[in-house]
Amino acid sequence: MGISQFLLTSFLLDVLVLYVVNGQPLVPALFIFGDSVVDVGNNNHLSTIVKANFPPYGRDFINHRPTGRFCNGKLASDFTAENLGFTTYPPAYLTKKAKGNNLLIGANFASGSSGYYETTAKLYDAIPLSQQLQYFKEYQKKLVGIAGKSNASSIISGSIYLVSAGSSDFAQNYYINPLLYKVYTPDEFSDILIQSYVKFIQDLYGLGARKIGVTTLPPIGCLPAAITLFGSDSNECVTKFNKDAVSFNNKLNATSQGLQNRLSGLKIVVLDIYQPLYNIVTDPADNGFFEARKACCGTGLLETSILCNAKSVGTCANASEYVFWDGFHPSEATNKILADDLLTSGISLVF
Ligand SMILES: *[C@@H]1O[C@H](CO)[C@@H](O)[C@H](O)[C@H]1NC(C)=O
Ligand SMILES: *[C@@H]1O[C@H](CO)[C@@H](O)[C@H](O)[C@H]1NC(C)=O
Ligand SMILES: *[C@@H]1O[C@H](CO)[C@@H](O)[C@H](O)[C@H]1NC(C)=O
């Protein structure tokens, strides 16, 4: 992060602290949709193998508890909730905590290995985005029961909706699935994802959402698992994958602008995680990290979900020195930096 951005972020944090000081969060609630980057425990309740509810996941989280977060600690969306003044996190919708007054601050519908492409979720028995929306509909009925019709409708229209998907569509489906990569070019596949994104946003808008933040794809070619499986011997980011991500992100940006122009009263912000993460990976030392190529868990070359477990040999002692926690997911230390960036670009959703 450059110094000017650092100052801007600190300034914004100060402003937020001033607003939050009366104990009220800046928005009524926070709703989260997407994949493993933001899943906080929904997959624990599915028959999927894509889970993170066992050690060493969560070893640096509150009470050192594995929750289903694909991280050693907090996700960027957890830090975002804190930055907005929430003292707890929106509960994973499929968990026991998702009931009664706990639902007043929102809910998290995300599911590891879900994506814009319906069959990505199906391949891994995850929750497709269409089903996440169905759950959101069901949530709204419960909310009316808890808060009354009029309060429920102001919660729905005044809250922030965070959408984070697409990584699994590429990394866990397109690049390894001949039924896709032999049939579609990356550009064509991106177009299919974008069509599905448009439908998702229109539906979410139809259900009352008015403030939406959507994250870009990360530099997929820099994920440790991508370098291990597809990299050359040079240990450098897979250029082709990063190009695909940039191209997708440009489409996402243009399309979002179009959606905002077309859907009256909608504010939609594209939250860039590509550039900040790319900067950290290519200059780890400058960002306070010691290792960017290998992840902390196990050998750090590939492990994620069931492959990253208590028996993995070689797991690092201090994940704060690592950009990545497992082969696909950033460490809590990286998530903290990303969340500060999200705040800078997403602030217009708040005021
Ligand atoms: C609606 O919100 C107001 C203000 O927060 C609160 O006083 C009231 O009890 C709520 N209504 C219901 C039905 O919960
Ligand atoms: C989206 O496009 C706008 C203008 O076209 C640009 O200023 C902005 O940086 C882009 N955002 C991302 C995340 O690429
Ligand atoms: C872990 O690493 C971070 C970053 O280098 C450092 O600030 C911290 O003190 C370390 N923690 C321990 C317990 O060594």
PDB file of N, CA and C in Angstrom, residues 62-146:
ATOM      1  N   ILE A  62     -10.773 -16.287  16.917  1.00  0.00           N
ATOM      2  CA  ILE A  62     -11.269 -16.138  18.287  1.00  0.00           C
ATOM      3  C   ILE A  62     -11.386 -17.523  18.949  1.00  0.00           C
ATOM      4  N   ASN A  63     -10.807 -17.677  20.112  1.00  0.00           N
ATOM      5  CA  ASN A  63     -10.784 -18.960  20.832  1.00  0.00           C
ATOM      6  C   ASN A  63     -10.088 -20.088  20.065  1.00  0.00           C
ATOM      7  N   HIS A  64      -9.300 -19.746  19.061  1.00  0.00           N
ATOM      8  CA  HIS A  64      -8.565 -20.736  18.257  1.00  0.00           C
ATOM      9  C   HIS A  64      -9.488 -21.797  17.683  1.00  0.00           C
ATOM     10  N   ARG A  65     -10.640 -21.367  17.253  1.00  0.00           N
ATOM     11  CA  ARG A  65     -11.690 -22.281  16.877  1.00  0.00           C
ATOM     12  C   ARG A  65     -11.815 -22.402  15.355  1.00  0.00           C
ATOM     13  N   PRO A  66     -11.777 -23.645  14.823  1.00  0.00           N
ATOM     14  CA  PRO A  66     -12.081 -23.801  13.393  1.00  0.00           C
ATOM     15  C   PRO A  66     -13.579 -23.614  13.184  1.00  0.00           C
ATOM     16  N   THR A  67     -13.963 -22.720  12.282  1.00  0.00           N
ATOM     17  CA  THR A  67     -15.376 -22.377  12.120  1.00  0.00           C
ATOM     18  C   THR A  67     -15.905 -22.795  10.764  1.00  0.00           C
ATOM     19  N   GLY A  68     -14.982 -23.151   9.869  1.00  0.00           N
ATOM     20  CA  GLY A  68     -15.376 -23.345   8.479  1.00  0.00           C
ATOM     21  C   GLY A  68     -14.779 -22.269   7.593  1.00  0.00           C
ATOM     22  N   ARG A  69     -14.166 -21.244   8.237  1.00  0.00           N
ATOM     23  CA  ARG A  69     -13.453 -20.237   7.448  1.00  0.00           C
ATOM     24  C   ARG A  69     -12.198 -20.866   6.846  1.00  0.00           C
ATOM     25  N   PHE A  70     -11.951 -20.595   5.569  1.00  0.00           N
ATOM     26  CA  PHE A  70     -10.771 -21.140   4.907  1.00  0.00           C
ATOM     27  C   PHE A  70      -9.585 -20.215   5.174  1.00  0.00           C
ATOM     28  N   CYS A  71      -9.179 -20.196   6.435  1.00  0.00           N
ATOM     29  CA  CYS A  71      -8.137 -19.262   6.854  1.00  0.00           C
ATOM     30  C   CYS A  71      -7.653 -19.656   8.248  1.00  0.00           C
ATOM     31  N   ASN A  72      -6.471 -19.153   8.623  1.00  0.00           N
ATOM     32  CA  ASN A  72      -5.999 -19.357   9.990  1.00  0.00           C
ATOM     33  C   ASN A  72      -6.764 -18.465  10.965  1.00  0.00           C
ATOM     34  N   GLY A  73      -7.312 -17.346  10.459  1.00  0.00           N
ATOM     35  CA  GLY A  73      -7.983 -16.393  11.339  1.00  0.00           C
ATOM     36  C   GLY A  73      -9.175 -15.764  10.637  1.00  0.00           C
ATOM     37  N   LYS A  74      -9.169 -14.430  10.653  1.00  0.00           N
ATOM     38  CA  LYS A  74     -10.327 -13.723  10.101  1.00  0.00           C
ATOM     39  C   LYS A  74     -10.231 -13.557   8.586  1.00  0.00           C
ATOM     40  N   LEU A  75     -11.412 -13.501   7.976  1.00  0.00           N
ATOM     41  CA  LEU A  75     -11.514 -13.224   6.551  1.00  0.00           C
ATOM     42  C   LEU A  75     -11.561 -11.707   6.332  1.00  0.00           C
ATOM     43  N   ALA A  76     -11.316 -11.296   5.101  1.00  0.00           N
ATOM     44  CA  ALA A  76     -11.417  -9.860   4.796  1.00  0.00           C
ATOM     45  C   ALA A  76     -12.824  -9.347   5.129  1.00  0.00           C
ATOM     46  N   SER A  77     -13.843 -10.198   4.897  1.00  0.00           N
ATOM     47  CA  SER A  77     -15.218  -9.766   5.186  1.00  0.00           C
ATOM     48  C   SER A  77     -15.463  -9.627   6.689  1.00  0.00           C
ATOM     49  N   ASP A  78     -14.728 -10.387   7.516  1.00  0.00           N
ATOM     50  CA  ASP A  78     -14.827 -10.203   8.971  1.00  0.00           C
ATOM     51  C   ASP A  78     -14.292  -8.825   9.365  1.00  0.00           C
ATOM     52  N   PHE A  79     -13.127  -8.472   8.808  1.00  0.00           N
ATOM     53  CA  PHE A  79     -12.556  -7.148   9.104  1.00  0.00           C
ATOM     54  C   PHE A  79     -13.483  -6.048   8.597  1.00  0.00           C
ATOM     55  N   THR A  80     -14.120  -6.300   7.452  1.00  0.00           N
ATOM     56  CA  THR A  80     -15.055  -5.313   6.913  1.00  0.00           C
ATOM     57  C   THR A  80     -16.223  -5.110   7.876  1.00  0.00           C
ATOM     58  N   ALA A  81     -16.753  -6.209   8.410  1.00  0.00           N
ATOM     59  CA  ALA A  81     -17.843  -6.093   9.386  1.00  0.00           C
ATOM     60  C   ALA A  81     -17.378  -5.254  10.579  1.00  0.00           C
ATOM     61  N   GLU A  82     -16.147  -5.513  11.052  1.00  0.00           N
ATOM     62  CA  GLU A  82     -15.622  -4.731  12.182  1.00  0.00           C
ATOM     63  C   GLU A  82     -15.493  -3.253  11.804  1.00  0.00           C
ATOM     64  N   ASN A  83     -14.960  -2.995  10.615  1.00  0.00           N
ATOM     65  CA  ASN A  83     -14.792  -1.612  10.174  1.00  0.00           C
ATOM     66  C   ASN A  83     -16.125  -0.868  10.098  1.00  0.00           C
ATOM     67  N   LEU A  84     -17.188  -1.606   9.824  1.00  0.00           N
ATOM     68  CA  LEU A  84     -18.506  -0.978   9.727  1.00  0.00           C
ATOM     69  C   LEU A  84     -19.158  -0.807  11.093  1.00  0.00           C
ATOM     70  N   GLY A  85     -18.480  -1.288  12.140  1.00  0.00           N
ATOM     71  CA  GLY A  85     -18.975  -1.071  13.495  1.00  0.00           C
ATOM     72  C   GLY A  85     -19.741  -2.238  14.092  1.00  0.00           C
ATOM     73  N   PHE A  86     -19.745  -3.374  13.407  1.00  0.00           N
ATOM     74  CA  PHE A  86     -20.414  -4.542  13.986  1.00  0.00           C
ATOM     75  C   PHE A  86     -19.492  -5.200  15.017  1.00  0.00           C
ATOM     76  N   THR A  87     -20.089  -5.690  16.094  1.00  0.00           N
ATOM     77  CA  THR A  87     -19.272  -6.344  17.118  1.00  0.00           C
ATOM     78  C   THR A  87     -19.321  -7.865  16.980  1.00  0.00           C
ATOM     79  N   THR A  88     -20.249  -8.354  16.162  1.00  0.00           N
ATOM     80  CA  THR A  88     -20.238  -9.774  15.808  1.00  0.00           C
ATOM     81  C   THR A  88     -20.370  -9.869  14.293  1.00  0.00           C
ATOM     82  N   TYR A  89     -20.200 -11.099  13.773  1.00  0.00           N
ATOM     83  CA  TYR A  89     -20.255 -11.274  12.328  1.00  0.00           C
ATOM     84  C   TYR A  89     -21.609 -11.842  11.931  1.00  0.00           C
ATOM     85  N   PRO A  90     -22.085 -11.459  10.735  1.00  0.00           N
ATOM     86  CA  PRO A  90     -23.339 -12.054  10.263  1.00  0.00           C
ATOM     87  C   PRO A  90     -23.196 -13.585  10.271  1.00  0.00           C
ATOM     88  N   PRO A  91     -24.161 -14.302  10.875  1.00  0.00           N
ATOM     89  CA  PRO A  91     -24.007 -15.748  11.024  1.00  0.00           C
ATOM     90  C   PRO A  91     -24.116 -16.491   9.688  1.00  0.00           C
ATOM     91  N   ALA A  92     -23.402 -17.612   9.602  1.00  0.00           N
ATOM     92  CA  ALA A  92     -23.565 -18.497   8.447  1.00  0.00           C
ATOM     93  C   ALA A  92     -25.003 -18.990   8.468  1.00  0.00           C
ATOM     94  N   TYR A  93     -25.699 -18.860   7.348  1.00  0.00           N
ATOM     95  CA  TYR A  93     -27.138 -19.060   7.337  1.00  0.00           C
ATOM     96  C   TYR A  93     -27.552 -20.468   7.730  1.00  0.00           C
ATOM     97  N   LEU A  94     -26.712 -21.458   7.434  1.00  0.00           N
ATOM     98  CA  LEU A  94     -27.113 -22.843   7.721  1.00  0.00           C
ATOM     99  C   LEU A  94     -26.783 -23.288   9.148  1.00  0.00           C
ATOM    100  N   THR A  95     -26.187 -22.402   9.937  1.00  0.00           N
ATOM    101  CA  THR A  95     -25.815 -22.800  11.293  1.00  0.00           C
ATOM    102  C   THR A  95     -26.923 -22.488  12.313  1.00  0.00           C
ATOM    103  N   LYS A  96     -26.789 -23.094  13.486  1.00  0.00           N
ATOM    104  CA  LYS A  96     -27.779 -22.899  14.549  1.00  0.00           C
ATOM    105  C   LYS A  96     -27.856 -21.435  14.997  1.00  0.00           C
ATOM    106  N   LYS A  97     -26.719 -20.721  14.856  1.00  0.00           N
ATOM    107  CA  LYS A  97     -26.697 -19.328  15.304  1.00  0.00           C
ATOM    108  C   LYS A  97     -27.592 -18.424  14.466  1.00  0.00           C
ATOM    109  N   ALA A  98     -27.927 -18.898  13.270  1.00  0.00           N
ATOM    110  CA  ALA A  98     -28.709 -18.053  12.367  1.00  0.00           C
ATOM    111  C   ALA A  98     -30.177 -18.095  12.736  1.00  0.00           C
ATOM    112  N   LYS A  99     -30.492 -17.491  13.868  1.00  0.00           N
ATOM    113  CA  LYS A  99     -31.908 -17.412  14.242  1.00  0.00           C
ATOM    114  C   LYS A  99     -32.158 -16.225  15.173  1.00  0.00           C
ATOM    115  N   GLY A 100     -33.422 -15.871  15.302  1.00  0.00           N
ATOM    116  CA  GLY A 100     -33.820 -14.790  16.207  1.00  0.00           C
ATOM    117  C   GLY A 100     -33.082 -13.496  15.937  1.00  0.00           C
ATOM    118  N   ASN A 101     -32.768 -12.794  17.034  1.00  0.00           N
ATOM    119  CA  ASN A 101     -32.141 -11.483  16.904  1.00  0.00           C
ATOM    120  C   ASN A 101     -30.772 -11.509  16.217  1.00  0.00           C
ATOM    121  N   ASN A 102     -30.105 -12.682  16.229  1.00  0.00           N
ATOM    122  CA  ASN A 102     -28.816 -12.773  15.522  1.00  0.00           C
ATOM    123  C   ASN A 102     -28.952 -12.416  14.051  1.00  0.00           C
ATOM    124  N   LEU A 103     -30.159 -12.592  13.511  1.00  0.00           N
ATOM    125  CA  LEU A 103     -30.361 -12.332  12.087  1.00  0.00           C
ATOM    126  C   LEU A 103     -30.522 -10.849  11.777  1.00  0.00           C
ATOM    127  N   LEU A 104     -30.635 -10.024  12.842  1.00  0.00           N
ATOM    128  CA  LEU A 104     -30.852  -8.596  12.607  1.00  0.00           C
ATOM    129  C   LEU A 104     -29.651  -7.916  11.972  1.00  0.00           C
ATOM    130  N   ILE A 105     -28.443  -8.467  12.169  1.00  0.00           N
ATOM    131  CA  ILE A 105     -27.263  -7.829  11.563  1.00  0.00           C
ATOM    132  C   ILE A 105     -26.911  -8.451  10.217  1.00  0.00           C
ATOM    133  N   GLY A 106     -27.803  -9.298   9.693  1.00  0.00           N
ATOM    134  CA  GLY A 106     -27.569  -9.863   8.371  1.00  0.00           C
ATOM    135  C   GLY A 106     -27.321 -11.349   8.430  1.00  0.00           C
ATOM    136  N   ALA A 107     -26.803 -11.879   7.345  1.00  0.00           N
ATOM    137  CA  ALA A 107     -26.521 -13.311   7.275  1.00  0.00           C
ATOM    138  C   ALA A 107     -25.510 -13.548   6.169  1.00  0.00           C
ATOM    139  N   ASN A 108     -24.843 -14.680   6.289  1.00  0.00           N
ATOM    140  CA  ASN A 108     -23.827 -15.052   5.301  1.00  0.00           C
ATOM    141  C   ASN A 108     -24.292 -16.328   4.588  1.00  0.00           C
ATOM    142  N   PHE A 109     -24.428 -16.230   3.265  1.00  0.00           N
ATOM    143  CA  PHE A 109     -24.950 -17.347   2.477  1.00  0.00           C
ATOM    144  C   PHE A 109     -23.859 -18.038   1.656  1.00  0.00           C
ATOM    145  N   ALA A 110     -22.615 -17.595   1.813  1.00  0.00           N
ATOM    146  CA  ALA A 110     -21.527 -18.061   0.938  1.00  0.00           C
ATOM    147  C   ALA A 110     -21.174 -19.519   1.185  1.00  0.00           C
ATOM    148  N   SER A 111     -20.643 -20.156   0.153  1.00  0.00           N
ATOM    149  CA  SER A 111     -20.343 -21.579   0.217  1.00  0.00           C
ATOM    150  C   SER A 111     -19.081 -21.876  -0.585  1.00  0.00           C
ATOM    151  N   GLY A 112     -18.085 -22.467   0.099  1.00  0.00           N
ATOM    152  CA  GLY A 112     -16.823 -22.798  -0.554  1.00  0.00           C
ATOM    153  C   GLY A 112     -17.050 -23.586  -1.834  1.00  0.00           C
ATOM    154  N   SER A 113     -16.337 -23.226  -2.901  1.00  0.00           N
ATOM    155  CA  SER A 113     -16.436 -23.876  -4.218  1.00  0.00           C
ATOM    156  C   SER A 113     -17.725 -23.573  -4.954  1.00  0.00           C
ATOM    157  N   SER A 114     -18.430 -22.530  -4.533  1.00  0.00           N
ATOM    158  CA  SER A 114     -19.545 -22.058  -5.333  1.00  0.00           C
ATOM    159  C   SER A 114     -19.012 -21.044  -6.343  1.00  0.00           C
ATOM    160  N   GLY A 115     -19.873 -20.565  -7.218  1.00  0.00           N
ATOM    161  CA  GLY A 115     -19.401 -19.600  -8.203  1.00  0.00           C
ATOM    162  C   GLY A 115     -20.521 -19.091  -9.072  1.00  0.00           C
ATOM    163  N   TYR A 116     -20.146 -18.271 -10.061  1.00  0.00           N
ATOM    164  CA  TYR A 116     -21.147 -17.735 -10.983  1.00  0.00           C
ATOM    165  C   TYR A 116     -21.685 -18.834 -11.900  1.00  0.00           C
ATOM    166  N   TYR A 117     -20.862 -19.823 -12.181  1.00  0.00           N
ATOM    167  CA  TYR A 117     -21.257 -20.920 -13.057  1.00  0.00           C
ATOM    168  C   TYR A 117     -21.931 -21.977 -12.189  1.00  0.00           C
ATOM    169  N   GLU A 118     -23.217 -22.249 -12.458  1.00  0.00           N
ATOM    170  CA  GLU A 118     -23.979 -23.137 -11.566  1.00  0.00           C
ATOM    171  C   GLU A 118     -23.282 -24.480 -11.342  1.00  0.00           C
ATOM    172  N   THR A 119     -22.707 -25.034 -12.407  1.00  0.00           N
ATOM    173  CA  THR A 119     -22.163 -26.386 -12.268  1.00  0.00           C
ATOM    174  C   THR A 119     -20.875 -26.428 -11.437  1.00  0.00           C
ATOM    175  N   THR A 120     -20.219 -25.284 -11.220  1.00  0.00           N
ATOM    176  CA  THR A 120     -19.047 -25.310 -10.330  1.00  0.00           C
ATOM    177  C   THR A 120     -19.494 -25.763  -8.946  1.00  0.00           C
ATOM    178  N   ALA A 121     -20.570 -25.150  -8.456  1.00  0.00           N
ATOM    179  CA  ALA A 121     -21.090 -25.522  -7.141  1.00  0.00           C
ATOM    180  C   ALA A 121     -21.548 -26.980  -7.135  1.00  0.00           C
ATOM    181  N   LYS A 122     -22.217 -27.383  -8.209  1.00  0.00           N
ATOM    182  CA  LYS A 122     -22.745 -28.754  -8.253  1.00  0.00           C
ATOM    183  C   LYS A 122     -21.636 -29.788  -8.217  1.00  0.00           C
ATOM    184  N   LEU A 123     -20.532 -29.478  -8.916  1.00  0.00           N
ATOM    185  CA  LEU A 123     -19.380 -30.371  -8.973  1.00  0.00           C
ATOM    186  C   LEU A 123     -18.846 -30.691  -7.575  1.00  0.00           C
ATOM    187  N   TYR A 124     -18.969 -29.716  -6.664  1.00  0.00           N
ATOM    188  CA  TYR A 124     -18.395 -29.882  -5.324  1.00  0.00           C
ATOM    189  C   TYR A 124     -19.477 -29.980  -4.236  1.00  0.00           C
ATOM    190  N   ASP A 125     -20.726 -30.189  -4.651  1.00  0.00           N
ATOM    191  CA  ASP A 125     -21.835 -30.227  -3.687  1.00  0.00           C
ATOM    192  C   ASP A 125     -21.886 -28.981  -2.807  1.00  0.00           C
ATOM    193  N   ALA A 126     -21.593 -27.851  -3.399  1.00  0.00           N
ATOM    194  CA  ALA A 126     -21.678 -26.575  -2.680  1.00  0.00           C
ATOM    195  C   ALA A 126     -23.029 -25.908  -3.004  1.00  0.00           C
ATOM    196  N   ILE A 127     -23.249 -24.728  -2.427  1.00  0.00           N
ATOM    197  CA  ILE A 127     -24.532 -24.042  -2.630  1.00  0.00           C
ATOM    198  C   ILE A 127     -24.422 -23.079  -3.815  1.00  0.00           C
ATOM    199  N   PRO A 128     -25.125 -23.359  -4.902  1.00  0.00           N
ATOM    200  CA  PRO A 128     -25.064 -22.447  -6.053  1.00  0.00           C
ATOM    201  C   PRO A 128     -25.598 -21.068  -5.675  1.00  0.00           C
ATOM    202  N   LEU A 129     -25.192 -20.049  -6.404  1.00  0.00           N
ATOM    203  CA  LEU A 129     -25.660 -18.692  -6.107  1.00  0.00           C
ATOM    204  C   LEU A 129     -27.188 -18.603  -6.182  1.00  0.00           C
ATOM    205  N   SER A 130     -27.793 -19.353  -7.108  1.00  0.00           N
ATOM    206  CA  SER A 130     -29.257 -19.314  -7.211  1.00  0.00           C
ATOM    207  C   SER A 130     -29.896 -19.784  -5.898  1.00  0.00           C
ATOM    208  N   GLN A 131     -29.310 -20.816  -5.295  1.00  0.00           N
ATOM    209  CA  GLN A 131     -29.826 -21.309  -4.024  1.00  0.00           C
ATOM    210  C   GLN A 131     -29.513 -20.332  -2.888  1.00  0.00           C
ATOM    211  N   GLN A 132     -28.355 -19.666  -2.966  1.00  0.00           N
ATOM    212  CA  GLN A 132     -28.042 -18.653  -1.944  1.00  0.00           C
ATOM    213  C   GLN A 132     -29.120 -17.573  -1.948  1.00  0.00           C
ATOM    214  N   LEU A 133     -29.595 -17.224  -3.150  1.00  0.00           N
ATOM    215  CA  LEU A 133     -30.679 -16.238  -3.245  1.00  0.00           C
ATOM    216  C   LEU A 133     -31.984 -16.781  -2.663  1.00  0.00           C
ATOM    217  N   GLN A 134     -32.246 -18.072  -2.885  1.00  0.00           N
ATOM    218  CA  GLN A 134     -33.443 -18.679  -2.298  1.00  0.00           C
ATOM    219  C   GLN A 134     -33.387 -18.588  -0.776  1.00  0.00           C
ATOM    220  N   TYR A 135     -32.218 -18.871  -0.222  1.00  0.00           N
ATOM    221  CA  TYR A 135     -32.049 -18.752   1.229  1.00  0.00           C
ATOM    222  C   TYR A 135     -32.274 -17.307   1.687  1.00  0.00           C
ATOM    223  N   PHE A 136     -31.821 -16.364   0.869  1.00  0.00           N
ATOM    224  CA  PHE A 136     -32.010 -14.959   1.226  1.00  0.00           C
ATOM    225  C   PHE A 136     -33.505 -14.602   1.256  1.00  0.00           C
ATOM    226  N   LYS A 137     -34.252 -15.172   0.305  1.00  0.00           N
ATOM    227  CA  LYS A 137     -35.708 -14.978   0.299  1.00  0.00           C
ATOM    228  C   LYS A 137     -36.317 -15.507   1.589  1.00  0.00           C
ATOM    229  N   GLU A 138     -35.902 -16.718   1.948  1.00  0.00           N
ATOM    230  CA  GLU A 138     -36.398 -17.357   3.166  1.00  0.00           C
ATOM    231  C   GLU A 138     -36.027 -16.503   4.387  1.00  0.00           C
ATOM    232  N   TYR A 139     -34.782 -15.994   4.375  1.00  0.00           N
ATOM    233  CA  TYR A 139     -34.302 -15.101   5.440  1.00  0.00           C
ATOM    234  C   TYR A 139     -35.252 -13.911   5.611  1.00  0.00           C
ATOM    235  N   GLN A 140     -35.650 -13.328   4.482  1.00  0.00           N
ATOM    236  CA  GLN A 140     -36.490 -12.123   4.548  1.00  0.00           C
ATOM    237  C   GLN A 140     -37.803 -12.402   5.280  1.00  0.00           C
ATOM    238  N   LYS A 141     -38.372 -13.574   5.047  1.00  0.00           N
ATOM    239  CA  LYS A 141     -39.621 -13.925   5.756  1.00  0.00           C
ATOM    240  C   LYS A 141     -39.366 -13.984   7.253  1.00  0.00           C
ATOM    241  N   LYS A 142     -38.223 -14.617   7.615  1.00  0.00           N
ATOM    242  CA  LYS A 142     -37.896 -14.701   9.048  1.00  0.00           C
ATOM    243  C   LYS A 142     -37.703 -13.301   9.627  1.00  0.00           C
ATOM    244  N   LEU A 143     -37.037 -12.440   8.858  1.00  0.00           N
ATOM    245  CA  LEU A 143     -36.746 -11.091   9.342  1.00  0.00           C
ATOM    246  C   LEU A 143     -38.044 -10.324   9.615  1.00  0.00           C
ATOM    247  N   VAL A 144     -39.016 -10.468   8.756  1.00  0.00           N
ATOM    248  CA  VAL A 144     -40.300  -9.803   8.964  1.00  0.00           C
ATOM    249  C   VAL A 144     -40.903 -10.273  10.289  1.00  0.00           C
ATOM    250  N   GLY A 145     -40.769 -11.572  10.564  1.00  0.00           N
ATOM    251  CA  GLY A 145     -41.272 -12.111  11.826  1.00  0.00           C
ATOM    252  C   GLY A 145     -40.538 -11.540  13.029  1.00  0.00           C
ATOM    253  N   ILE A 146     -39.263 -11.248  12.882  1.00  0.00           N
ATOM    254  CA  ILE A 146     -38.443 -10.777  14.001  1.00  0.00           C
ATOM    255  C   ILE A 146     -38.565  -9.267  14.199  1.00  0.00           C
TER     256      ILE A 146
END
